[in-house]
Coordinates of C-alpha atoms in Angstrom, one line a residue:
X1 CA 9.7 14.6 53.0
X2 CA 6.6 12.3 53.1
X3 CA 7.0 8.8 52.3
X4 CA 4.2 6.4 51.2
X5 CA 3.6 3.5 53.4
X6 CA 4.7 0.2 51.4
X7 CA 5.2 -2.6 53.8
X8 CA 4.6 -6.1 53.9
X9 CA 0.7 -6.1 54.1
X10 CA 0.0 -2.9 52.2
X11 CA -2.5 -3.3 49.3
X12 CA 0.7 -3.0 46.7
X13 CA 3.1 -4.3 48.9
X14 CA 6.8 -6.0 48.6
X15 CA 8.3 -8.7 50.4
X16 CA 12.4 -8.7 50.2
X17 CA 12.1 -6.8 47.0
X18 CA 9.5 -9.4 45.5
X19 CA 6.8 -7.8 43.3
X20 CA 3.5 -8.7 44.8
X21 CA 1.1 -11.3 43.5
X22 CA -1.5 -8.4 42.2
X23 CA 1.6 -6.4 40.3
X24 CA 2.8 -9.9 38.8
X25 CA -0.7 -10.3 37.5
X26 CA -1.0 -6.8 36.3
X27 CA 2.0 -6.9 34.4
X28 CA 1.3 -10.4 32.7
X29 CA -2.7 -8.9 31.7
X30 CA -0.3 -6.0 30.7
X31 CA 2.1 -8.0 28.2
X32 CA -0.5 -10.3 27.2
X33 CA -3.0 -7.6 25.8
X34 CA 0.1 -6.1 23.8
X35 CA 1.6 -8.7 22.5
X36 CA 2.1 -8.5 18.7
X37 CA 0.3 -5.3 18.7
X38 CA 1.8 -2.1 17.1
X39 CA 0.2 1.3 17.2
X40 CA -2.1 2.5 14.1
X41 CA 0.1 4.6 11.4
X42 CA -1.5 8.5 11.3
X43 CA -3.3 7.3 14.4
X44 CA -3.2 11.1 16.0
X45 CA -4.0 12.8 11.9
X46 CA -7.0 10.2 11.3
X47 CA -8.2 10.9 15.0
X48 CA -8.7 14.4 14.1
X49 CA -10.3 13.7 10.6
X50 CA -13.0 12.2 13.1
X51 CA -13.2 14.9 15.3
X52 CA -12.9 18.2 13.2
X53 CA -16.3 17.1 11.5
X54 CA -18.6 17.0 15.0
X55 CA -17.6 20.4 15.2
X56 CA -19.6 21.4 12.5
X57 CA -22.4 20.0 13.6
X58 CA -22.4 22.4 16.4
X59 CA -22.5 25.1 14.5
X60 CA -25.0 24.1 11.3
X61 CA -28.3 24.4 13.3
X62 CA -27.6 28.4 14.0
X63 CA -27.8 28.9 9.9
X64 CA -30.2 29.1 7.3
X65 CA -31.4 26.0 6.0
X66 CA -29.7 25.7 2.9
X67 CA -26.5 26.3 4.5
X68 CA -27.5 23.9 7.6
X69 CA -27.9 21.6 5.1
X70 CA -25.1 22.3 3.6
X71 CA -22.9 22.4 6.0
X72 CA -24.2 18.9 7.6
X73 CA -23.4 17.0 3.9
X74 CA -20.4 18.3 4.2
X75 CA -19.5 17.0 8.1
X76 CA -21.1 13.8 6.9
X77 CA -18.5 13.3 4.2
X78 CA -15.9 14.1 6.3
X79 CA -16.7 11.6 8.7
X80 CA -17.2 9.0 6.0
X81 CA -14.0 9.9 4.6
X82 CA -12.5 9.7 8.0
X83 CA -13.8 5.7 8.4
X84 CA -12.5 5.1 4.9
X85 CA -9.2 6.6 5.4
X86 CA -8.6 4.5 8.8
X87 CA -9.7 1.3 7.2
X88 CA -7.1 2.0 4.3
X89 CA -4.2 2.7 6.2
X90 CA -5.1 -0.9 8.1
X91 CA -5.4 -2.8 5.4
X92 CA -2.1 -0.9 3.8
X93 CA -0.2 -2.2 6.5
X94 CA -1.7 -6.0 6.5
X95 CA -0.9 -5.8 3.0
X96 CA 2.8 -4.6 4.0
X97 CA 3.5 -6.8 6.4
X98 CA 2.6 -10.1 4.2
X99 CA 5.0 -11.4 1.6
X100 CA 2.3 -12.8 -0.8
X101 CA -1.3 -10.7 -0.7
X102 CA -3.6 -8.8 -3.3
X103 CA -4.5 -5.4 -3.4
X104 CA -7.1 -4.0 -1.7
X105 CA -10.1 -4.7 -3.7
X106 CA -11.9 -0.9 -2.8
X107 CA -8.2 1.7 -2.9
X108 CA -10.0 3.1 0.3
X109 CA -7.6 5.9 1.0
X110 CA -8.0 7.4 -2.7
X111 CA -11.8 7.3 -2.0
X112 CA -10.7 9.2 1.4
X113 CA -9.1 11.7 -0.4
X114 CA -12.4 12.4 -2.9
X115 CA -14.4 12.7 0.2
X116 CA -12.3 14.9 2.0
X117 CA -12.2 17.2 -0.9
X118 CA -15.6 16.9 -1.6
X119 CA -16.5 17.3 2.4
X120 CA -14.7 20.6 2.1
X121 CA -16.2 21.9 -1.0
X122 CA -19.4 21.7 0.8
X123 CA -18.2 23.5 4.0
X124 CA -16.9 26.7 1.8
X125 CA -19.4 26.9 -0.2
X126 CA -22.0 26.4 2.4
X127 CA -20.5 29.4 4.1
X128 CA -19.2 31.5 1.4
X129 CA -21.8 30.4 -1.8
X130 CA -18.6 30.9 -3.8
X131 CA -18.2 28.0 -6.1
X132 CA -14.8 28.7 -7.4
X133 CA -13.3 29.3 -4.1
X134 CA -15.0 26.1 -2.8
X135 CA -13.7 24.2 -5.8
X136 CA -10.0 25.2 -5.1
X137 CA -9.9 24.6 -1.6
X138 CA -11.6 21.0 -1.8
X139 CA -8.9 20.2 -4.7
X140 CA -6.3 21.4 -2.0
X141 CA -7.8 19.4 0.8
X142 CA -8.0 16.3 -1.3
X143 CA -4.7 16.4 -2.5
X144 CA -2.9 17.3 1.2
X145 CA -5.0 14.2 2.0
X146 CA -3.2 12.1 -0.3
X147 CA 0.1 13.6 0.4
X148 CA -0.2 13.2 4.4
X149 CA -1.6 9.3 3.8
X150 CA -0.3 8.0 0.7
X151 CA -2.2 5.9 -1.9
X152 CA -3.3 2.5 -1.4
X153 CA -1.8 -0.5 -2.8
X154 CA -2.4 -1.1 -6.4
X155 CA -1.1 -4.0 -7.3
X156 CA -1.0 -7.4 -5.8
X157 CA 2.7 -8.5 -4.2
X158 CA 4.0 -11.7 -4.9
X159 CA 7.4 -14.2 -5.3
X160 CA 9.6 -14.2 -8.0
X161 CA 9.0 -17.8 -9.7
X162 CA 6.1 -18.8 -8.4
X163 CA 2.8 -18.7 -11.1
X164 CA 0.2 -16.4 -10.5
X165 CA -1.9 -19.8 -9.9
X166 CA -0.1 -20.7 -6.5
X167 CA 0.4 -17.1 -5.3
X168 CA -3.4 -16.3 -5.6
X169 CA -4.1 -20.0 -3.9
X170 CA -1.9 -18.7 -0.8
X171 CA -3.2 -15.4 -0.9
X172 CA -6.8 -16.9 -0.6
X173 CA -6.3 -19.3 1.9
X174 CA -4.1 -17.1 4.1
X175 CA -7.4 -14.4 3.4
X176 CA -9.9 -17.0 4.7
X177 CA -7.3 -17.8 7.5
X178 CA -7.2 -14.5 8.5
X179 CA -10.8 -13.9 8.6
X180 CA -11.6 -17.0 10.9
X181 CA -8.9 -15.1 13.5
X182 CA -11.2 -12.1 13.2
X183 CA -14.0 -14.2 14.3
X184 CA -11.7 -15.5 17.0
X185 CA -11.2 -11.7 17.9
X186 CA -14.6 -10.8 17.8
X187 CA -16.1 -13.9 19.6
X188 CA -13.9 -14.0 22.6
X189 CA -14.4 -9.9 23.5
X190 CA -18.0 -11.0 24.8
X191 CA -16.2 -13.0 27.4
X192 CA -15.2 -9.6 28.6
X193 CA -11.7 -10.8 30.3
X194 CA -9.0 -9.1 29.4
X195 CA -6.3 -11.9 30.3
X196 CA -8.0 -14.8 28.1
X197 CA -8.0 -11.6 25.2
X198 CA -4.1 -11.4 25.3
X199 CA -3.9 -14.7 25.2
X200 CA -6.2 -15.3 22.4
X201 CA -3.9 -12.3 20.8
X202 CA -0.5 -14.3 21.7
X203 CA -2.2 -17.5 20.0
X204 CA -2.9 -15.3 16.6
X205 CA 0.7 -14.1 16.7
X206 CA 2.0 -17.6 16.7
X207 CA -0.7 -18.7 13.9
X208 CA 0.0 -15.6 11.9
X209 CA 4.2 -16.7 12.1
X210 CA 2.9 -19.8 10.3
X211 CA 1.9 -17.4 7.5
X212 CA 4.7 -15.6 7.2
X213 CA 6.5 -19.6 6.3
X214 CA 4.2 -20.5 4.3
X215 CA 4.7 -16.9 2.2
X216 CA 8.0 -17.4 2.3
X217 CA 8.0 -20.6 0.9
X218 CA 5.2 -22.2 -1.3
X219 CA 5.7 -25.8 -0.8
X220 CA 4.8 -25.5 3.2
X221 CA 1.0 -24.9 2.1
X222 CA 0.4 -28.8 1.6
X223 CA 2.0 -29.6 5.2
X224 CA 0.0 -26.4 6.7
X225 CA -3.4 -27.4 4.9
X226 CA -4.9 -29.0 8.2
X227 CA -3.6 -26.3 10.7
X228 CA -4.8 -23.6 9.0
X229 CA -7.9 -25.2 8.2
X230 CA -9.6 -27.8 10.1
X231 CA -7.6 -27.0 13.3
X232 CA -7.9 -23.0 12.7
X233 CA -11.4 -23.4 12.6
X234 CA -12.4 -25.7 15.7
X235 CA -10.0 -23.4 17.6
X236 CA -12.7 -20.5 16.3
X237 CA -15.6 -22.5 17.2
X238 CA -14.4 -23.1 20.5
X239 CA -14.1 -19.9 21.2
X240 CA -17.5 -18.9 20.2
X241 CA -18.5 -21.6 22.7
X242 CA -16.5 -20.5 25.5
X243 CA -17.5 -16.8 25.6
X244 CA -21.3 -18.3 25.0
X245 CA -20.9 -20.1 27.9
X246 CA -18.4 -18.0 30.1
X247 CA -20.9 -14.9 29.7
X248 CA -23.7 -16.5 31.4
X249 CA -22.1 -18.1 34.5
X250 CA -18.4 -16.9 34.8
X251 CA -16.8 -20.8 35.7
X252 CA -13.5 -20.7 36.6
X253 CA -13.5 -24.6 35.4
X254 CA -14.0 -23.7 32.1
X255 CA -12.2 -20.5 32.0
X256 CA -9.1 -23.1 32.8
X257 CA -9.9 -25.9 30.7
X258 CA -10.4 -23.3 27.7
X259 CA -6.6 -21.6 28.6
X260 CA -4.9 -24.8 28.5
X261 CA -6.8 -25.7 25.4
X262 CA -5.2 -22.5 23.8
X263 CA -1.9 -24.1 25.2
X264 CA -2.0 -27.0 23.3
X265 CA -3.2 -25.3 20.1
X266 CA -0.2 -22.4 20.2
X267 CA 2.0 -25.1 21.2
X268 CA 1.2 -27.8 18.3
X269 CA 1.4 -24.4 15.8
X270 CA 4.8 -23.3 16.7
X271 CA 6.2 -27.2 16.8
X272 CA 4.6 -27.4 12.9
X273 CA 5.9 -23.7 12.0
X274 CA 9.7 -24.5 13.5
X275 CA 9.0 -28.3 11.8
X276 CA 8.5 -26.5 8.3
X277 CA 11.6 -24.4 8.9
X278 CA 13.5 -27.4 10.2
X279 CA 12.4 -29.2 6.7
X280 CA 13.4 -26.2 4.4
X281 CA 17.2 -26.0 6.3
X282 CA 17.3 -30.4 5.4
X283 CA 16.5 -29.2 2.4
X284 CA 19.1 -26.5 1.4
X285 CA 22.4 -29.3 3.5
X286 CA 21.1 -31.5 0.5
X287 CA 20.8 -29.0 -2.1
X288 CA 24.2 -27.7 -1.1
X289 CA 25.4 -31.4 -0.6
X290 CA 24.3 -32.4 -4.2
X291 CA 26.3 -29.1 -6.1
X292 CA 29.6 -29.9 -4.1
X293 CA 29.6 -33.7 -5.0
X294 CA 29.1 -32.5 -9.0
X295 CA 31.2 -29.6 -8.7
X296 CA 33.7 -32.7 -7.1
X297 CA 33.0 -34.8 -9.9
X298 CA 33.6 -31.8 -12.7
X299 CA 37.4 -31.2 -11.1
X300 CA 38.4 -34.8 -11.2
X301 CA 37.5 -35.0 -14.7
X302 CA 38.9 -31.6 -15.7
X303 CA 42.3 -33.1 -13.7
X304 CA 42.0 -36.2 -15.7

């Protein structure tokens, strides 16, 4: 039986069962990209709600022209549909995964669902110029739309005892937070390295844990104020300056000086996130301290 060659100096080599230095490396890139990351929900269903429409397209320009044109409405509003209905099912599961957050201001997924019906309408009739049969089918294909993807959030999540005042100022700054980590996102893909992108991701993960504390408890927003502020955003804009700069000339110096920047930052986040929790446990000893000293105090009279 043939064997492949994997010695000392091959290409993807081991020494004494040691991974080489280019599988380490490949495996770190690997994790690093990943981190955090889960897989889009309907991911394979909204897929083909983008392809099944380009089909069509294939097939309008051999018609008339009333049913060319038709036929194209129709593939357009399926493939508008499609983009809404992706979008929804994201911002479904941001909204899911936060503690405090406000509905979706457009319910994307319902307009989805209108679309998709109205998308199919168009493609019956265009073929058939049978208006009820067109009708019935859209109203089926709308409403198996809504059944395979749900509706969107409609109403905004919050804690029990805390005024609508606080929850909507956590809500908004965690919003604005969220949308300077977008930027982050967005700025550092023009570096076009796909290390410093996993660990920008890892450094949004640990951010994004300060969130969930301060969701989970109110009072942390004063003590997070700077962090997800002022630091937040010079981490942003020093990313934007970094892939500026890194695109033109590719310098490893600054390529390192920017990673251990992004130490430093993910480091001082986690120390303020575990500082908060640290702060809540003091908290609840003293809480807990306080009740058994009165309950104490309640048996000593009642034995008196």
């Amino acid at each position: 039986m043939a064997k492949r060659y994997g010695g000392e100096f091959s290409p993807k080599g081991q020494r004494d069962g040691t991974p080489s230095r280019e599988m380490v490396t490949a495996e770190r890139i690997t994790h690093a990209n990943f981190a955090g990351r889960k897989p889009l929900r309907h991911g394979a269903k909204i897929n083909m709600m983008f392809v099944l429409p380009l089909l069509t397209f294939l097939s309008a320009f051999f018609q008339p022209v009333a049913a060319m044109a038709t036929d194209l409405a129709g593939a357009a509003a399926l493939l508008l549909a499609a983009w809404l209905t992706r979008d929804g099912v994201r911002a479904e599961d941001a909204f899911n995964e936060r503690v405090i957050a406000r509905r979706p201001a457009i319910p994307r997924k319902i307009f989805g669902a209108g679309l998709t019906g109205i998308g199919v309408f168009l493609l019956v009739f265009g073929g058939q110029w049978n208006l009820i049969a067109g009708l019935l089918i859209g109203i089926i294909a709308a409403a198996l739309h809504l059944f395979s993807f749900g509706l969107d959030p409609l109403q905004d999540k919050g804690l029990e005892g805390v005024d609508r005042h606080q929850t909507d100022r956590i809500a908004r700054k965690i919003e604005e937070a969220e949308r300077v980590l977008d930027e982050m996102t967005a700025a550092i893909k023009r570096a076009r390295d796909r290390e410093i992108e996993g660990r920008v991701a890892r450094f949004e993960e640990t951010v994004r844990a300060m969130f969930r504390q301060v969701e989970a408890d109110p009072r942390d927003l004063t003590a997070s104020r700077r962090y997800l502020g002022v630091y937040l955003q010079g981490a942003r804009d020093a990313t934007v300056q970094f892939a500026d700069l890194y695109e033109r000339n590719r310098d490893t110096s600054v390529r390192a000086d920017y990673l251990a920047f992004l130490d430093d930052m993910e480091t001082n986040f986690a120390l303020r996130t575990q500082k908060m929790l640290t702060d809540d446990r003091a908290s609840l000893d003293i809480e807990i301290e306080v009740l058994r000293e009165r309950l104490n105090r309640e048996n000593l009279r009642t034995e008196g």
